[in-house]
């Protein structure tokens, strides 16, 4: 890819990046979107989405991602298969260095998302989308009146457990060490444990996900006695944190966990570089919110470009 000058380079073709591309291209700006993996991001790899407005019967993630792309390209956004390596200041704005050349842009939007942490145990990756999930809000309804397990012990794991009990028959909560959630969440969890809706396996480590076409069991091991137990389940939800896709990003300020710090305009510590979606600090990591960030970032970028 030869060095090309555009108005805006968007790094990441998920809901945030494609929404921003749609807004900006429709306003007449020259926009190039870079995507190293799959256009649509995590949306494209989600089997079915039922909590995105406008689709009462649900929609496949692949179809929704395709519609995002089609609409952005309809207004002239260009999508390139390349991964960003660095963002460097230049006389004309910024040089975005990729694994396939360089682009010069007046403004940049970082929308590279985040990746859920996985346990790494055997069977886990095999069953992603077939019983293993990292989003109870997205997939919990698929397990109505069934038994599921949750792995994790911090706020996210407990919050999602509280959410799941409204849909599933039972939740087995597997915690490797100690519960580290807030007092309010722990009080709510305790009530569910006492009522029998949740079984707590504290001090247990997951060791294998078992199944045929889909998940049927989770093997766990007691950390002290070293004994093993098999939990018969229909689904497994893993909530042990997320990793922001910012390993390549050195130009802007990040928080202690590596997420991008932004202001109310979604502008980073460097004027002209913006960030939105799952990669930004404080994101709620939902598709609808990511789309909202894309629209908000586009409007902020439009204002920024009108002043420079």
XYZ file of C-alpha atoms in Angstrom:
308
model
C 0.000 0.000 0.000
C 1.609 3.230 -1.190
C 1.572 6.236 1.143
C -1.817 7.821 0.625
C -3.243 11.023 2.099
C -6.765 10.853 3.504
C -8.788 12.890 5.962
C -9.297 10.132 8.536
C -7.758 6.750 9.186
C -9.844 4.457 11.370
C -7.983 1.540 12.918
C -10.433 -1.285 13.428
C -13.502 -2.321 11.422
C -15.838 -3.285 14.246
C -19.138 -1.527 15.061
C -17.342 1.600 16.312
C -15.017 1.936 13.340
C -17.639 1.190 10.707
C -20.201 3.540 12.263
C -17.655 6.361 12.375
C -16.673 5.568 8.781
C -20.305 5.782 7.697
C -20.833 9.166 9.376
C -17.598 10.704 8.155
C -17.756 9.376 4.594
C -21.369 10.517 4.320
C -20.176 13.999 5.318
C -17.733 13.948 2.416
C -14.481 13.092 4.187
C -11.966 10.690 2.672
C -11.925 7.756 5.098
C -9.812 4.610 5.152
C -10.580 1.827 7.630
C -7.836 -0.639 8.518
C -8.716 -4.149 9.681
C -6.157 -6.833 10.353
C -8.582 -9.692 10.984
C -12.328 -9.913 10.277
C -14.424 -6.939 9.188
C -17.079 -6.574 11.847
C -14.794 -7.534 14.720
C -16.317 -9.683 17.458
C -19.773 -9.089 15.992
C -18.861 -11.127 12.902
C -17.878 -14.103 15.075
C -21.039 -14.046 17.215
C -23.552 -16.706 16.255
C -26.726 -14.777 17.050
C -27.432 -11.329 18.490
C -30.742 -10.624 20.208
C -30.026 -7.423 22.149
C -29.270 -5.030 19.290
C -32.197 -2.661 18.591
C -34.117 -3.093 15.357
C -33.985 -6.881 15.133
C -36.933 -8.242 17.097
C -36.228 -11.820 16.014
C -32.470 -11.493 16.435
C -29.797 -11.372 13.760
C -26.679 -13.363 12.970
C -23.478 -11.549 13.826
C -22.104 -12.197 10.350
C -25.157 -10.616 8.699
C -25.064 -7.567 10.964
C -21.342 -7.069 10.311
C -21.948 -7.337 6.566
C -24.653 -4.666 6.768
C -22.334 -2.366 8.744
C -19.703 -2.761 6.039
C -22.091 -2.303 3.120
C -23.511 0.909 4.534
C -20.086 2.417 5.244
C -18.811 1.524 1.767
C -21.996 2.858 0.173
C -20.940 6.370 1.187
C -17.348 5.948 0.040
C -15.418 4.590 3.030
C -12.479 2.425 1.938
C -11.684 -0.730 3.910
C -8.140 -2.044 3.700
C -6.792 -5.352 4.989
C -3.861 -4.217 7.111
C -2.845 -3.956 10.728
C -1.589 -0.759 12.347
C 1.906 -0.814 13.818
C 2.309 2.776 14.988
C 0.925 6.313 14.768
C 3.475 9.073 14.282
C 2.963 12.863 14.127
C 3.687 14.586 10.824
C 3.423 18.053 9.273
C 0.086 17.134 7.745
C -1.314 15.409 10.831
C -0.319 11.806 11.393
C 1.391 8.939 9.649
C -0.259 5.607 10.371
C 2.336 2.901 9.903
C 0.839 -0.465 8.905
C 2.160 -3.896 8.022
C 1.423 -2.971 4.399
C 2.820 0.542 4.100
C 1.895 3.976 5.440
C -1.081 6.345 5.355
C -1.100 10.054 6.122
C -4.229 11.352 7.846
C -5.466 14.595 9.342
C -7.112 12.652 12.192
C -7.091 9.077 13.490
C -9.693 6.995 15.298
C -8.479 3.988 17.288
C -11.263 1.392 17.427
C -9.341 -1.843 17.809
C -11.552 -3.298 20.543
C -10.557 -5.721 23.255
C -10.204 -9.456 23.575
C -11.777 -11.467 26.406
C -9.273 -13.389 28.467
C -9.732 -17.138 28.324
C -8.592 -19.755 30.805
C -6.604 -21.694 28.216
C -7.892 -25.072 29.364
C -8.457 -27.951 26.908
C -11.734 -27.760 25.005
C -12.335 -24.072 25.683
C -11.486 -22.633 22.251
C -13.066 -25.622 20.508
C -16.472 -24.809 21.980
C -16.506 -21.021 21.580
C -19.875 -20.305 19.998
C -21.039 -23.836 20.831
C -21.412 -23.544 24.569
C -18.504 -21.349 25.636
C -19.209 -17.616 25.827
C -17.693 -14.454 27.262
C -20.912 -12.413 27.257
C -23.934 -13.334 29.380
C -25.869 -10.319 28.113
C -25.351 -11.551 24.552
C -25.848 -15.289 25.009
C -27.577 -15.920 28.328
C -31.052 -16.197 26.792
C -29.933 -19.200 24.736
C -29.690 -21.214 27.964
C -33.173 -20.602 29.289
C -34.034 -23.203 31.943
C -30.659 -24.913 31.461
C -27.640 -25.262 33.755
C -24.529 -23.180 33.155
C -21.186 -22.518 34.814
C -19.450 -19.192 35.309
C -15.679 -18.916 35.780
C -14.382 -15.825 37.562
C -14.526 -14.119 40.928
C -14.427 -10.354 40.392
C -17.243 -7.876 39.760
C -17.862 -8.900 36.142
C -18.274 -12.588 36.981
C -20.647 -11.909 39.860
C -22.648 -9.330 37.879
C -23.095 -11.760 35.016
C -24.054 -14.531 37.444
C -26.766 -12.270 38.860
C -27.931 -11.621 35.305
C -27.911 -15.284 34.296
C -30.049 -16.517 37.197
C -32.981 -14.627 35.705
C -32.877 -16.929 32.666
C -31.176 -20.220 33.442
C -32.144 -23.041 35.781
C -28.923 -22.973 37.818
C -25.465 -21.412 37.877
C -22.293 -23.115 39.100
C -19.853 -20.329 39.982
C -16.227 -21.491 39.848
C -13.715 -19.231 41.606
C -10.022 -20.086 41.580
C -9.087 -18.212 44.744
C -11.356 -15.751 46.539
C -14.373 -13.716 45.511
C -13.203 -10.156 44.887
C -16.465 -8.465 43.986
C -17.980 -5.453 45.753
C -19.847 -5.920 49.019
C -23.193 -5.084 47.410
C -22.726 -7.738 44.729
C -21.547 -10.308 47.253
C -24.631 -9.734 49.381
C -26.868 -10.351 46.373
C -24.861 -13.432 45.431
C -25.131 -14.841 48.943
C -28.924 -14.710 48.746
C -28.841 -16.721 45.535
C -26.498 -19.272 47.070
C -28.785 -19.616 50.078
C -31.827 -20.061 47.810
C -30.070 -22.787 45.827
C -30.015 -20.916 42.528
C -26.213 -20.682 42.580
C -23.630 -23.209 43.738
C -20.282 -21.692 44.677
C -17.105 -23.666 44.014
C -14.510 -21.451 45.664
C -10.934 -22.626 45.543
C -11.512 -24.699 42.413
C -9.654 -24.440 39.108
C -11.303 -25.326 35.794
C -9.244 -27.951 33.974
C -11.240 -29.073 30.910
C -14.367 -28.321 28.888
C -16.065 -31.508 27.719
C -18.634 -32.123 24.990
C -19.570 -33.526 21.592
C -21.355 -31.146 19.265
C -21.681 -28.702 22.156
C -20.604 -28.329 25.776
C -21.843 -30.996 28.174
C -19.546 -30.691 31.203
C -16.790 -28.767 32.955
C -14.079 -30.548 34.897
C -12.735 -28.686 37.930
C -10.057 -29.427 40.529
C -9.962 -28.514 44.211
C -6.825 -26.438 44.780
C -6.146 -27.912 48.225
C -7.281 -31.525 48.088
C -6.382 -31.891 44.375
C -9.580 -33.869 43.853
C -11.507 -33.497 40.608
C -15.205 -32.969 40.025
C -17.286 -32.932 36.842
C -20.075 -30.380 36.556
C -22.837 -31.335 34.117
C -23.620 -28.102 32.275
C -25.071 -26.842 29.001
C -22.985 -23.689 28.761
C -19.839 -22.074 30.152
C -19.331 -18.334 30.658
C -15.793 -17.058 31.253
C -15.305 -13.684 32.957
C -11.688 -13.308 33.982
C -11.032 -9.929 32.390
C -10.358 -8.429 28.972
C -7.216 -7.471 27.109
C -7.298 -4.205 25.111
C -5.878 -4.450 21.620
C -3.355 -1.689 22.235
C -0.070 -3.579 22.185
C 0.888 -1.649 19.063
C -0.189 1.772 20.360
C 2.509 3.987 21.865
C 1.344 7.442 20.808
C -1.345 8.082 23.446
C -1.926 7.703 27.178
C -3.307 4.379 28.416
C -4.765 3.435 31.791
C -3.166 0.845 34.090
C -4.918 -1.977 32.224
C -3.864 -0.755 28.786
C -7.164 0.801 27.695
C -7.078 4.188 25.949
C -7.891 7.219 28.107
C -10.239 9.688 26.391
C -12.108 12.867 27.300
C -15.815 13.600 26.824
C -15.200 14.124 23.101
C -13.489 10.718 22.843
C -10.202 12.507 22.141
C -7.036 10.954 23.533
C -4.088 12.697 25.162
C -2.938 13.646 21.652
C -5.182 16.169 19.822
C -6.391 14.643 16.575
C -6.232 11.053 17.783
C -9.555 9.706 19.038
C -10.617 6.356 20.476
C -13.922 4.598 20.992
C -15.616 1.276 21.592
C -14.205 -1.558 23.671
C -10.649 -0.223 23.434
C -11.389 2.912 25.439
C -11.240 3.079 29.205
C -14.701 2.838 30.761
C -16.476 1.191 27.838
C -19.448 -1.042 28.718
C -18.478 -3.385 25.862
C -21.823 -3.799 24.149
C -22.581 -3.499 20.424
C -25.101 -0.695 20.851
C -22.637 1.281 22.966
C -19.861 0.691 20.424
C -22.076 2.050 17.650
C -22.842 5.077 19.824
C -19.126 5.669 20.336
C -18.620 5.527 16.575
C -21.214 8.206 15.980
C -19.911 10.398 18.818
C -16.303 10.038 17.677
C -17.241 10.918 14.102
C -18.931 14.133 15.210
C -15.929 15.056 17.351
C -13.563 14.345 14.475
C -15.694 16.438 12.144
C -15.475 19.362 14.574
C -11.726 18.872 14.972
C -11.137 18.853 11.205
C -13.197 21.987 10.737
C -10.787 23.867 13.006
C -7.494 22.705 11.573
